[in-house]
Amino acid sequence: MTPENVTMWISLIGNFGFPIAITVYLFIRFERKIDKLEAIIMELSEVIKSLNYKKGA
């Protein structure tokens, strides 16, 4: 690797490292929230099924 390449890589990491880190952080947070939302939807589905069962009986 030549010194010019090292300088180029350092510049690229400096310019794009922060946005990439923020993106990864947000993806991780959104993934947790989506997992929680999925669990709540499944729970709601079970409640609706039980209410429909009781109503039909």
PDB file of N, CA and C in Angstrom:
ATOM      1  N   MET A   1       0.855  -1.172   0.000  1.00  0.00           N
ATOM      2  CA  MET A   1       0.000   0.000   0.000  1.00  0.00           C
ATOM      3  C   MET A   1       0.904   1.239   0.000  1.00  0.00           C
ATOM      4  N   THR A   2       0.603   2.120  -0.871  1.00  0.00           N
ATOM      5  CA  THR A   2       1.406   3.340  -0.963  1.00  0.00           C
ATOM      6  C   THR A   2       0.872   4.389   0.007  1.00  0.00           C
ATOM      7  N   PRO A   3       1.670   5.368   0.352  1.00  0.00           N
ATOM      8  CA  PRO A   3       1.208   6.436   1.257  1.00  0.00           C
ATOM      9  C   PRO A   3      -0.021   7.174   0.718  1.00  0.00           C
ATOM     10  N   GLU A   4      -0.128   7.277  -0.601  1.00  0.00           N
ATOM     11  CA  GLU A   4      -1.307   7.941  -1.171  1.00  0.00           C
ATOM     12  C   GLU A   4      -2.577   7.141  -0.881  1.00  0.00           C
ATOM     13  N   ASN A   5      -2.457   5.812  -0.963  1.00  0.00           N
ATOM     14  CA  ASN A   5      -3.614   4.962  -0.676  1.00  0.00           C
ATOM     15  C   ASN A   5      -4.021   5.048   0.791  1.00  0.00           C
ATOM     16  N   VAL A   6      -3.046   5.083   1.677  1.00  0.00           N
ATOM     17  CA  VAL A   6      -3.345   5.185   3.110  1.00  0.00           C
ATOM     18  C   VAL A   6      -4.076   6.487   3.396  1.00  0.00           C
ATOM     19  N   THR A   7      -3.594   7.568   2.808  1.00  0.00           N
ATOM     20  CA  THR A   7      -4.242   8.870   2.997  1.00  0.00           C
ATOM     21  C   THR A   7      -5.669   8.836   2.460  1.00  0.00           C
ATOM     22  N   MET A   8      -5.861   8.186   1.312  1.00  0.00           N
ATOM     23  CA  MET A   8      -7.198   8.089   0.727  1.00  0.00           C
ATOM     24  C   MET A   8      -8.125   7.306   1.656  1.00  0.00           C
ATOM     25  N   TRP A   9      -7.647   6.166   2.200  1.00  0.00           N
ATOM     26  CA  TRP A   9      -8.472   5.351   3.086  1.00  0.00           C
ATOM     27  C   TRP A   9      -8.810   6.092   4.385  1.00  0.00           C
ATOM     28  N   ILE A  10      -7.867   6.803   4.922  1.00  0.00           N
ATOM     29  CA  ILE A  10      -8.128   7.574   6.141  1.00  0.00           C
ATOM     30  C   ILE A  10      -9.181   8.648   5.867  1.00  0.00           C
ATOM     31  N   SER A  11      -9.077   9.281   4.715  1.00  0.00           N
ATOM     32  CA  SER A  11     -10.062  10.293   4.329  1.00  0.00           C
ATOM     33  C   SER A  11     -11.450   9.670   4.158  1.00  0.00           C
ATOM     34  N   LEU A  12     -11.521   8.511   3.511  1.00  0.00           N
ATOM     35  CA  LEU A  12     -12.809   7.835   3.310  1.00  0.00           C
ATOM     36  C   LEU A  12     -13.449   7.442   4.638  1.00  0.00           C
ATOM     37  N   ILE A  13     -12.646   6.885   5.542  1.00  0.00           N
ATOM     38  CA  ILE A  13     -13.175   6.489   6.848  1.00  0.00           C
ATOM     39  C   ILE A  13     -13.631   7.720   7.625  1.00  0.00           C
ATOM     40  N   GLY A  14     -12.874   8.791   7.539  1.00  0.00           N
ATOM     41  CA  GLY A  14     -13.254  10.021   8.229  1.00  0.00           C
ATOM     42  C   GLY A  14     -14.544  10.608   7.690  1.00  0.00           C
ATOM     43  N   ASN A  15     -14.723  10.529   6.390  1.00  0.00           N
ATOM     44  CA  ASN A  15     -15.920  11.109   5.773  1.00  0.00           C
ATOM     45  C   ASN A  15     -17.155  10.235   5.918  1.00  0.00           C
ATOM     46  N   PHE A  16     -16.981   8.923   5.840  1.00  0.00           N
ATOM     47  CA  PHE A  16     -18.138   8.039   5.814  1.00  0.00           C
ATOM     48  C   PHE A  16     -18.297   7.181   7.059  1.00  0.00           C
ATOM     49  N   GLY A  17     -17.333   7.164   7.950  1.00  0.00           N
ATOM     50  CA  GLY A  17     -17.419   6.340   9.153  1.00  0.00           C
ATOM     51  C   GLY A  17     -18.538   6.757  10.078  1.00  0.00           C
ATOM     52  N   PHE A  18     -18.696   8.053  10.304  1.00  0.00           N
ATOM     53  CA  PHE A  18     -19.747   8.537  11.192  1.00  0.00           C
ATOM     54  C   PHE A  18     -21.141   8.217  10.657  1.00  0.00           C
ATOM     55  N   PRO A  19     -21.443   8.516   9.383  1.00  0.00           N
ATOM     56  CA  PRO A  19     -22.779   8.159   8.880  1.00  0.00           C
ATOM     57  C   PRO A  19     -23.047   6.655   8.924  1.00  0.00           C
ATOM     58  N   ILE A  20     -22.040   5.855   8.672  1.00  0.00           N
ATOM     59  CA  ILE A  20     -22.225   4.404   8.733  1.00  0.00           C
ATOM     60  C   ILE A  20     -22.507   3.983  10.174  1.00  0.00           C
ATOM     61  N   ALA A  21     -21.797   4.536  11.132  1.00  0.00           N
ATOM     62  CA  ALA A  21     -22.018   4.194  12.540  1.00  0.00           C
ATOM     63  C   ALA A  21     -23.426   4.592  12.977  1.00  0.00           C
ATOM     64  N   ILE A  22     -23.877   5.758  12.586  1.00  0.00           N
ATOM     65  CA  ILE A  22     -25.237   6.205  12.929  1.00  0.00           C
ATOM     66  C   ILE A  22     -26.271   5.278  12.297  1.00  0.00           C
ATOM     67  N   THR A  23     -26.061   4.894  11.057  1.00  0.00           N
ATOM     68  CA  THR A  23     -26.993   4.001  10.362  1.00  0.00           C
ATOM     69  C   THR A  23     -27.089   2.657  11.075  1.00  0.00           C
ATOM     70  N   VAL A  24     -25.957   2.092  11.452  1.00  0.00           N
ATOM     71  CA  VAL A  24     -25.955   0.810  12.161  1.00  0.00           C
ATOM     72  C   VAL A  24     -26.680   0.950  13.500  1.00  0.00           C
ATOM     73  N   TYR A  25     -26.418   2.018  14.215  1.00  0.00           N
ATOM     74  CA  TYR A  25     -27.086   2.256  15.499  1.00  0.00           C
ATOM     75  C   TYR A  25     -28.604   2.335  15.321  1.00  0.00           C
ATOM     76  N   LEU A  26     -29.056   3.076  14.313  1.00  0.00           N
ATOM     77  CA  LEU A  26     -30.492   3.209  14.086  1.00  0.00           C
ATOM     78  C   LEU A  26     -31.123   1.893  13.658  1.00  0.00           C
ATOM     79  N   PHE A  27     -30.437   1.124  12.816  1.00  0.00           N
ATOM     80  CA  PHE A  27     -30.958  -0.184  12.417  1.00  0.00           C
ATOM     81  C   PHE A  27     -31.134  -1.092  13.629  1.00  0.00           C
ATOM     82  N   ILE A  28     -30.186  -1.069  14.546  1.00  0.00           N
ATOM     83  CA  ILE A  28     -30.279  -1.915  15.742  1.00  0.00           C
ATOM     84  C   ILE A  28     -31.455  -1.475  16.605  1.00  0.00           C
ATOM     85  N   ARG A  29     -31.625  -0.178  16.775  1.00  0.00           N
ATOM     86  CA  ARG A  29     -32.764   0.318  17.573  1.00  0.00           C
ATOM     87  C   ARG A  29     -34.089  -0.038  16.922  1.00  0.00           C
ATOM     88  N   PHE A  30     -34.191   0.164  15.596  1.00  0.00           N
ATOM     89  CA  PHE A  30     -35.435  -0.150  14.893  1.00  0.00           C
ATOM     90  C   PHE A  30     -35.727  -1.643  14.939  1.00  0.00           C
ATOM     91  N   GLU A  31     -34.689  -2.467  14.888  1.00  0.00           N
ATOM     92  CA  GLU A  31     -34.903  -3.908  14.938  1.00  0.00           C
ATOM     93  C   GLU A  31     -35.544  -4.304  16.262  1.00  0.00           C
ATOM     94  N   ARG A  32     -35.047  -3.731  17.364  1.00  0.00           N
ATOM     95  CA  ARG A  32     -35.633  -4.025  18.679  1.00  0.00           C
ATOM     96  C   ARG A  32     -37.089  -3.592  18.739  1.00  0.00           C
ATOM     97  N   LYS A  33     -37.361  -2.403  18.208  1.00  0.00           N
ATOM     98  CA  LYS A  33     -38.738  -1.902  18.254  1.00  0.00           C
ATOM     99  C   LYS A  33     -39.658  -2.748  17.381  1.00  0.00           C
ATOM    100  N   ILE A  34     -39.174  -3.201  16.246  1.00  0.00           N
ATOM    101  CA  ILE A  34     -39.979  -4.044  15.366  1.00  0.00           C
ATOM    102  C   ILE A  34     -40.236  -5.395  16.034  1.00  0.00           C
ATOM    103  N   ASP A  35     -39.244  -5.940  16.731  1.00  0.00           N
ATOM    104  CA  ASP A  35     -39.441  -7.203  17.452  1.00  0.00           C
ATOM    105  C   ASP A  35     -40.509  -7.053  18.531  1.00  0.00           C
ATOM    106  N   LYS A  36     -40.469  -5.942  19.261  1.00  0.00           N
ATOM    107  CA  LYS A  36     -41.485  -5.694  20.291  1.00  0.00           C
ATOM    108  C   LYS A  36     -42.870  -5.547  19.653  1.00  0.00           C
ATOM    109  N   LEU A  37     -42.929  -4.826  18.554  1.00  0.00           N
ATOM    110  CA  LEU A  37     -44.198  -4.628  17.866  1.00  0.00           C
ATOM    111  C   LEU A  37     -44.755  -5.953  17.376  1.00  0.00           C
ATOM    112  N   GLU A  38     -43.897  -6.818  16.860  1.00  0.00           N
ATOM    113  CA  GLU A  38     -44.338  -8.129  16.397  1.00  0.00           C
ATOM    114  C   GLU A  38     -44.924  -8.941  17.544  1.00  0.00           C
ATOM    115  N   ALA A  39     -44.273  -8.909  18.705  1.00  0.00           N
ATOM    116  CA  ALA A  39     -44.768  -9.646  19.869  1.00  0.00           C
ATOM    117  C   ALA A  39     -46.127  -9.112  20.318  1.00  0.00           C
ATOM    118  N   ILE A  40     -46.275  -7.798  20.305  1.00  0.00           N
ATOM    119  CA  ILE A  40     -47.549  -7.199  20.719  1.00  0.00           C
ATOM    120  C   ILE A  40     -48.653  -7.556  19.739  1.00  0.00           C
ATOM    121  N   ILE A  41     -48.355  -7.565  18.456  1.00  0.00           N
ATOM    122  CA  ILE A  41     -49.356  -7.925  17.448  1.00  0.00           C
ATOM    123  C   ILE A  41     -49.776  -9.382  17.616  1.00  0.00           C
ATOM    124  N   MET A  42     -48.817 -10.257  17.900  1.00  0.00           N
ATOM    125  CA  MET A  42     -49.159 -11.665  18.110  1.00  0.00           C
ATOM    126  C   MET A  42     -50.050 -11.819  19.352  1.00  0.00           C
ATOM    127  N   GLU A  43     -49.737 -11.080  20.414  1.00  0.00           N
ATOM    128  CA  GLU A  43     -50.547 -11.121  21.627  1.00  0.00           C
ATOM    129  C   GLU A  43     -51.954 -10.605  21.347  1.00  0.00           C
ATOM    130  N   LEU A  44     -52.050  -9.528  20.615  1.00  0.00           N
ATOM    131  CA  LEU A  44     -53.352  -8.969  20.258  1.00  0.00           C
ATOM    132  C   LEU A  44     -54.157  -9.954  19.425  1.00  0.00           C
ATOM    133  N   SER A  45     -53.489 -10.648  18.530  1.00  0.00           N
ATOM    134  CA  SER A  45     -54.156 -11.652  17.706  1.00  0.00           C
ATOM    135  C   SER A  45     -54.763 -12.754  18.566  1.00  0.00           C
ATOM    136  N   GLU A  46     -54.010 -13.201  19.574  1.00  0.00           N
ATOM    137  CA  GLU A  46     -54.521 -14.242  20.476  1.00  0.00           C
ATOM    138  C   GLU A  46     -55.722 -13.731  21.280  1.00  0.00           C
ATOM    139  N   VAL A  47     -55.670 -12.489  21.719  1.00  0.00           N
ATOM    140  CA  VAL A  47     -56.791 -11.912  22.476  1.00  0.00           C
ATOM    141  C   VAL A  47     -58.037 -11.840  21.600  1.00  0.00           C
ATOM    142  N   ILE A  48     -57.859 -11.410  20.359  1.00  0.00           N
ATOM    143  CA  ILE A  48     -59.002 -11.324  19.450  1.00  0.00           C
ATOM    144  C   ILE A  48     -59.587 -12.710  19.184  1.00  0.00           C
ATOM    145  N   LYS A  49     -58.718 -13.691  19.001  1.00  0.00           N
ATOM    146  CA  LYS A  49     -59.206 -15.065  18.788  1.00  0.00           C
ATOM    147  C   LYS A  49     -60.002 -15.547  19.994  1.00  0.00           C
ATOM    148  N   SER A  50     -59.520 -15.286  21.192  1.00  0.00           N
ATOM    149  CA  SER A  50     -60.222 -15.743  22.393  1.00  0.00           C
ATOM    150  C   SER A  50     -61.550 -15.008  22.549  1.00  0.00           C
ATOM    151  N   LEU A  51     -61.607 -13.743  22.202  1.00  0.00           N
ATOM    152  CA  LEU A  51     -62.866 -13.000  22.279  1.00  0.00           C
ATOM    153  C   LEU A  51     -63.867 -13.527  21.261  1.00  0.00           C
ATOM    154  N   ASN A  52     -63.411 -13.843  20.075  1.00  0.00           N
ATOM    155  CA  ASN A  52     -64.305 -14.398  19.058  1.00  0.00           C
ATOM    156  C   ASN A  52     -64.803 -15.783  19.468  1.00  0.00           C
ATOM    157  N   TYR A  53     -63.959 -16.554  20.122  1.00  0.00           N
ATOM    158  CA  TYR A  53     -64.348 -17.888  20.571  1.00  0.00           C
ATOM    159  C   TYR A  53     -65.424 -17.800  21.651  1.00  0.00           C
ATOM    160  N   LYS A  54     -65.221 -16.882  22.605  1.00  0.00           N
ATOM    161  CA  LYS A  54     -66.198 -16.702  23.689  1.00  0.00           C
ATOM    162  C   LYS A  54     -67.525 -16.186  23.145  1.00  0.00           C
ATOM    163  N   LYS A  55     -67.456 -15.288  22.155  1.00  0.00           N
ATOM    164  CA  LYS A  55     -68.664 -14.709  21.586  1.00  0.00           C
ATOM    165  C   LYS A  55     -69.463 -15.764  20.821  1.00  0.00           C
ATOM    166  N   GLY A  56     -68.770 -16.666  20.165  1.00  0.00           N
ATOM    167  CA  GLY A  56     -69.447 -17.706  19.381  1.00  0.00           C
ATOM    168  C   GLY A  56     -70.020 -18.821  20.235  1.00  0.00           C
ATOM    169  N   ALA A  57     -69.537 -18.966  21.454  1.00  0.00           N
ATOM    170  CA  ALA A  57     -69.970 -20.087  22.309  1.00  0.00           C
ATOM    171  C   ALA A  57     -71.270 -19.847  22.989  1.00  0.00           C
TER     172      ALA A  57
END
